[in-house]
PDB file of C-alpha atoms and ligand atoms in Angstrom:
ATOM      1  CA  MET A  11      -6.568  -2.136  -6.846  1.00 97.00           C
ATOM      2  CA  LYS A  12      -9.367  -3.601  -5.105  1.00 98.00           C
ATOM      3  CA  ILE A  13     -10.873  -6.744  -6.098  1.00 98.00           C
ATOM      4  CA  MET A  14     -14.516  -8.052  -5.284  1.00 98.00           C
ATOM      5  CA  VAL A  15     -14.877 -11.514  -4.112  1.00 98.00           C
ATOM      6  CA  ILE A  16     -18.326 -12.462  -4.244  1.00 98.00           C
ATOM      7  CA  ASN A  17     -19.834 -15.806  -2.865  1.00 98.00           C
ATOM      8  CA  GLY A  18     -23.320 -16.933  -2.842  1.00 98.00           C
ATOM      9  CA  PRO A  19     -26.232 -18.572  -1.224  1.00 98.00           C
ATOM     10  CA  ASN A  20     -24.743 -21.565   1.040  1.00 98.00           C
ATOM     11  CA  LEU A  21     -21.005 -20.908   0.844  1.00 98.00           C
ATOM     12  CA  ASN A  22     -21.032 -19.589   4.361  1.00 98.00           C
ATOM     13  CA  MET A  23     -21.556 -23.568   5.156  1.00 97.00           C
ATOM     14  CA  LEU A  24     -18.391 -24.274   3.927  1.00 98.00           C
ATOM     15  CA  GLY A  25     -16.407 -26.666   5.666  1.00 96.00           C
ATOM     16  CA  LYS A  26     -19.544 -28.385   7.096  1.00 96.00           C
ATOM     17  CA  ARG A  27     -21.640 -28.605   3.935  1.00 93.00           C
ATOM     18  CA  SER A  28     -20.939 -31.678   1.556  1.00 95.00           C
ATOM     19  CA  LYS A  29     -17.081 -31.623   1.806  1.00 95.00           C
ATOM     20  CA  ALA A  30     -16.612 -34.156  -0.861  1.00 94.00           C
ATOM     21  CA  ILE A  31     -17.646 -31.985  -3.254  1.00 96.00           C
ATOM     22  CA  TYR A  32     -16.928 -28.620  -1.679  1.00 97.00           C
ATOM     23  CA  GLY A  33     -13.565 -29.506   0.431  1.00 96.00           C
ATOM     24  CA  ASP A  34     -13.189 -28.908   3.823  1.00 96.00           C
ATOM     25  CA  LYS A  35     -12.016 -25.092   4.438  1.00 98.00           C
ATOM     26  CA  THR A  36     -14.145 -22.737   5.771  1.00 98.00           C
ATOM     27  CA  LEU A  37     -15.041 -19.832   3.902  1.00 98.00           C
ATOM     28  CA  SER A  38     -12.577 -17.582   6.532  1.00 98.00           C
ATOM     29  CA  GLU A  39     -10.172 -19.962   5.806  1.00 98.00           C
ATOM     30  CA  LEU A  40     -10.782 -19.129   2.051  1.00 98.00           C
ATOM     31  CA  ASP A  41     -10.842 -15.353   2.663  1.00 98.00           C
ATOM     32  CA  THR A  42      -7.621 -15.414   4.348  1.00 98.00           C
ATOM     33  CA  ILE A  43      -5.830 -17.339   1.399  1.00 98.00           C
ATOM     34  CA  LEU A  44      -7.277 -14.602  -1.286  1.00 98.00           C
ATOM     35  CA  ARG A  45      -6.320 -12.031   1.370  1.00 98.00           C
ATOM     36  CA  LYS A  46      -2.707 -13.527   1.576  1.00 98.00           C
ATOM     37  CA  GLU A  47      -2.826 -13.624  -2.283  1.00 98.00           C
ATOM     38  CA  GLY A  48      -4.095 -10.471  -2.666  1.00 98.00           C
ATOM     39  CA  GLU A  49      -1.207  -8.784  -0.655  1.00 98.00           C
ATOM     40  CA  SER A  50       1.567 -10.457  -2.326  1.00 97.00           C
ATOM     41  CA  LEU A  51       0.166  -9.078  -5.894  1.00 97.00           C
ATOM     42  CA  GLY A  52       0.061  -5.760  -4.396  1.00 97.00           C
ATOM     43  CA  ILE A  53      -3.925  -5.551  -4.417  1.00 98.00           C
ATOM     44  CA  GLU A  54      -7.072  -5.343  -1.882  1.00 98.00           C
ATOM     45  CA  ILE A  55      -9.788  -7.942  -1.804  1.00 98.00           C
ATOM     46  CA  ILE A  56     -13.038  -6.476  -0.681  1.00 98.00           C
ATOM     47  CA  SER A  57     -14.610  -9.766   0.004  1.00 98.00           C
ATOM     48  CA  PHE A  58     -18.512 -10.799   0.866  1.00 98.00           C
ATOM     49  CA  GLN A  59     -21.069 -13.503   1.306  1.00 98.00           C
ATOM     50  CA  SER A  60     -24.902 -13.475   1.543  1.00 98.00           C
ATOM     51  CA  ASN A  61     -27.397 -15.727   1.329  1.00 98.00           C
ATOM     52  CA  SER A  62     -29.870 -13.657  -0.380  1.00 98.00           C
ATOM     53  CA  GLU A  63     -29.611 -12.187  -4.104  1.00 98.00           C
ATOM     54  CA  GLY A  64     -30.913  -8.635  -3.604  1.00 98.00           C
ATOM     55  CA  ALA A  65     -28.216  -8.077  -0.956  1.00 98.00           C
ATOM     56  CA  LEU A  66     -25.443  -9.446  -3.336  1.00 98.00           C
ATOM     57  CA  ILE A  67     -26.750  -7.318  -6.101  1.00 98.00           C
ATOM     58  CA  ASP A  68     -26.595  -4.352  -3.665  1.00 98.00           C
ATOM     59  CA  PHE A  69     -22.982  -4.945  -2.971  1.00 98.00           C
ATOM     60  CA  VAL A  70     -21.831  -5.301  -6.683  1.00 98.00           C
ATOM     61  CA  GLN A  71     -24.079  -1.691  -7.586  1.00 98.00           C
ATOM     62  CA  LYS A  72     -22.105  -0.326  -4.171  1.00 98.00           C
ATOM     63  CA  HIS A  73     -18.712  -1.415  -4.537  1.00 98.00           C
ATOM     64  CA  SER A  74     -18.394  -1.327  -8.683  1.00 97.00           C
ATOM     65  CA  VAL A  75     -17.381   2.372  -8.517  1.00 95.00           C
ATOM     66  CA  LYS A  76     -14.535   1.792  -6.992  1.00 96.00           C
ATOM     67  CA  ALA A  77     -13.223  -2.112  -8.233  1.00 98.00           C
ATOM     68  CA  SER A  78     -11.534  -3.400 -10.557  1.00 98.00           C
ATOM     69  CA  GLY A  79     -12.998  -6.270 -11.123  1.00 98.00           C
ATOM     70  CA  ILE A  80     -14.686  -8.938  -9.818  1.00 98.00           C
ATOM     71  CA  ILE A  81     -14.718 -12.787  -8.568  1.00 98.00           C
ATOM     72  CA  ILE A  82     -17.674 -14.448  -7.746  1.00 99.00           C
ATOM     73  CA  ASN A  83     -18.739 -18.075  -6.907  1.00 98.00           C
ATOM     74  CA  PRO A  84     -23.096 -17.552  -7.255  1.00 98.00           C
ATOM     75  CA  GLY A  85     -23.550 -20.963  -5.775  1.00 98.00           C
ATOM     76  CA  ALA A  86     -27.019 -21.968  -6.946  1.00 98.00           C
ATOM     77  CA  LEU A  87     -28.335 -18.415  -8.089  1.00 98.00           C
ATOM     78  CA  THR A  88     -25.708 -19.351 -10.937  1.00 98.00           C
ATOM     79  CA  HIS A  89     -28.465 -21.311 -12.607  1.00 98.00           C
ATOM     80  CA  TYR A  90     -31.390 -18.966 -12.732  1.00 98.00           C
ATOM     81  CA  SER A  91     -30.658 -15.473 -11.816  1.00 98.00           C
ATOM     82  CA  PHE A  92     -30.877 -13.003 -14.136  1.00 98.00           C
ATOM     83  CA  SER A  93     -31.146 -10.194 -11.825  1.00 98.00           C
ATOM     84  CA  LEU A  94     -27.717 -10.678 -10.734  1.00 98.00           C
ATOM     85  CA  ARG A  95     -26.359 -11.530 -13.880  1.00 98.00           C
ATOM     86  CA  ASP A  96     -27.569  -7.807 -15.075  1.00 98.00           C
ATOM     87  CA  ALA A  97     -26.320  -6.331 -12.009  1.00 98.00           C
ATOM     88  CA  LEU A  98     -22.622  -7.792 -13.156  1.00 98.00           C
ATOM     89  CA  ALA A  99     -23.103  -7.019 -16.932  1.00 98.00           C
ATOM     90  CA  ASP A 100     -24.037  -3.363 -15.701  1.00 98.00           C
ATOM     91  CA  SER A 101     -21.350  -2.959 -13.513  1.00 98.00           C
ATOM     92  CA  GLY A 102     -18.502  -3.047 -16.608  1.00 98.00           C
ATOM     93  CA  LEU A 103     -16.115  -4.987 -14.745  1.00 98.00           C
ATOM     94  CA  PRO A 104     -14.031  -8.009 -16.325  1.00 98.00           C
ATOM     95  CA  THR A 105     -15.801 -10.743 -13.866  1.00 98.00           C
ATOM     96  CA  ILE A 106     -14.752 -14.577 -13.488  1.00 98.00           C
ATOM     97  CA  GLU A 107     -17.118 -16.781 -12.231  1.00 98.00           C
ATOM     98  CA  VAL A 108     -16.076 -19.580 -10.093  1.00 98.00           C
ATOM     99  CA  HIS A 109     -17.266 -23.043  -8.517  1.00 98.00           C
ATOM    100  CA  LEU A 110     -15.216 -25.478  -6.638  1.00 98.00           C
ATOM    101  CA  SER A 111     -17.144 -28.145  -7.716  1.00 98.00           C
ATOM    102  CA  ASN A 112     -17.283 -29.223 -11.494  1.00 98.00           C
ATOM    103  CA  ILE A 113     -20.773 -27.901 -12.385  1.00 98.00           C
ATOM    104  CA  TYR A 114     -20.931 -30.001 -15.434  1.00 98.00           C
ATOM    105  CA  ALA A 115     -19.803 -33.425 -13.894  1.00 98.00           C
ATOM    106  CA  ARG A 116     -23.184 -33.127 -11.583  1.00 97.00           C
ATOM    107  CA  GLU A 117     -26.893 -32.786 -11.709  1.00 97.00           C
ATOM    108  CA  GLU A 118     -27.884 -31.921 -15.253  1.00 97.00           C
ATOM    109  CA  TRP A 119     -29.442 -28.328 -14.472  1.00 98.00           C
ATOM    110  CA  ARG A 120     -26.832 -27.290 -12.674  1.00 98.00           C
ATOM    111  CA  ALA A 121     -24.717 -27.485 -16.260  1.00 98.00           C
ATOM    112  CA  LYS A 122     -26.642 -24.342 -16.975  1.00 98.00           C
ATOM    113  CA  SER A 123     -24.664 -21.429 -16.275  1.00 98.00           C
ATOM    114  CA  VAL A 124     -26.722 -17.534 -16.761  1.00 98.00           C
ATOM    115  CA  ILE A 125     -24.086 -15.871 -15.336  1.00 98.00           C
ATOM    116  CA  ALA A 126     -21.444 -17.484 -17.722  1.00 98.00           C
ATOM    117  CA  PRO A 127     -22.276 -15.507 -20.973  1.00 98.00           C
ATOM    118  CA  ILE A 128     -21.493 -12.101 -19.630  1.00 98.00           C
ATOM    119  CA  ALA A 129     -18.182 -13.013 -17.323  1.00 98.00           C
ATOM    120  CA  LYS A 130     -15.123 -13.033 -19.132  1.00 98.00           C
ATOM    121  CA  GLY A 131     -14.566 -16.445 -18.130  1.00 98.00           C
ATOM    122  CA  GLN A 132     -15.078 -19.744 -15.984  1.00 98.00           C
ATOM    123  CA  ILE A 133     -13.432 -21.967 -13.755  1.00 98.00           C
ATOM    124  CA  SER A 134     -15.293 -24.981 -12.319  1.00 98.00           C
ATOM    125  CA  GLY A 135     -13.970 -27.850 -10.788  1.00 98.00           C
ATOM    126  CA  LEU A 136     -10.929 -26.768  -9.338  1.00 98.00           C
ATOM    127  CA  GLY A 137     -11.737 -26.078  -5.421  1.00 98.00           C
ATOM    128  CA  TRP A 138     -10.480 -23.502  -3.366  1.00 98.00           C
ATOM    129  CA  ARG A 139      -7.589 -23.097  -5.898  1.00 98.00           C
ATOM    130  CA  GLY A 140     -10.222 -22.228  -8.374  1.00 98.00           C
ATOM    131  CA  TYR A 141     -10.131 -18.640  -6.740  1.00 98.00           C
ATOM    132  CA  VAL A 142      -6.608 -18.229  -6.239  1.00 98.00           C
ATOM    133  CA  ALA A 143      -6.345 -18.968  -9.549  1.00 98.00           C
ATOM    134  CA  ALA A 144      -9.024 -16.645 -10.727  1.00 98.00           C
ATOM    135  CA  LEU A 145      -7.375 -13.726  -8.757  1.00 98.00           C
ATOM    136  CA  ARG A 146      -3.763 -14.160 -10.297  1.00 98.00           C
ATOM    137  CA  THR A 147      -5.489 -14.270 -13.923  1.00 97.00           C
ATOM    138  CA  LEU A 148      -7.830 -10.872 -13.183  1.00 98.00           C
ATOM    139  CA  VAL A 149      -4.902  -9.088 -11.470  1.00 98.00           C
ATOM    140  CA  GLY A 150      -2.645 -10.285 -14.470  1.00 96.00           C
ATOM    141  CA  GLU A 151      -4.871  -8.964 -17.019  1.00 95.00           C
ATOM    142  CA  LEU A 152      -5.708  -5.632 -15.129  1.00 95.00           C
ATOM    143  CA  LYS A 153      -2.218  -4.975 -14.758  1.00 94.00           C
ATOM    144  CA  LYS A 154      -0.769  -5.377 -18.297  1.00 88.00           C
ATOM    145  CA  GLU A 155      -4.266  -3.631 -19.329  1.00 62.00           C
ATOM    146  CA  THR A 156      -3.048  -0.291 -16.871  1.00 57.00           C
TER     147      THR A 156
HETATM  148  C1  DQA B 201     -21.299 -24.084  -6.731  1.00 91.55           C
HETATM  149  C2  DQA B 201     -22.089 -25.259  -7.791  1.00 91.55           C
HETATM  150  C3  DQA B 201     -23.718 -25.083  -7.504  1.00 91.55           C
HETATM  151  O1  DQA B 201     -24.437 -25.385  -8.019  1.00 91.55           O
HETATM  152  C4  DQA B 201     -24.115 -25.067  -5.840  1.00 91.55           C
HETATM  153  O2  DQA B 201     -25.211 -24.452  -5.563  1.00 91.55           O
HETATM  154  C5  DQA B 201     -23.539 -24.129  -5.156  1.00 91.55           C
HETATM  155  C6  DQA B 201     -21.794 -24.155  -5.225  1.00 91.55           C
HETATM  156  C7  DQA B 201     -19.828 -24.271  -6.162  1.00 91.55           C
HETATM  157  O3  DQA B 201     -19.081 -23.522  -6.228  1.00 91.55           O
HETATM  158  O4  DQA B 201     -19.351 -25.746  -7.113  1.00 91.55           O
HETATM  159  O5  DQA B 201     -24.083 -23.681  -4.005  1.00 91.55           O
HETATM  160  O6  DQA B 201     -21.272 -22.612  -7.496  1.00 91.55           O
END
């Protein structure tokens, strides 16, 4: 089983960017944690980060054929990208939206997600552990289904 882990704009700057809000782990440290978690769950992680909306959509389209689920932190695209939302919906894959910070406890514009209505669920405000929780949940559900 393959699970896509996708990070959107500016998440390549984790570890440097607003540490008080996003924590001090880098994206590569987060990747390592998820890869290890994936190994212990017996699944493969396909991870991708881009600052470009089009590249994220291309990645979803290309890999959805062979993946079983998606974990995505769309960054600021969360709040306005209808094209990313369409690509995720068109993939037909169960998708969990993750945010490191609590998007409901920040600026008003962050409290709106255009991705959430097509997601299976959302985890917001649990830092890097939110990704691990999303992975365990998604794999647990998928294993039950097959
Ligand atoms: C974020 C929250 C977004 O509002 C922000 O634009 C990000 C990161 C988070 O993980 O908390 O880039 O998705």
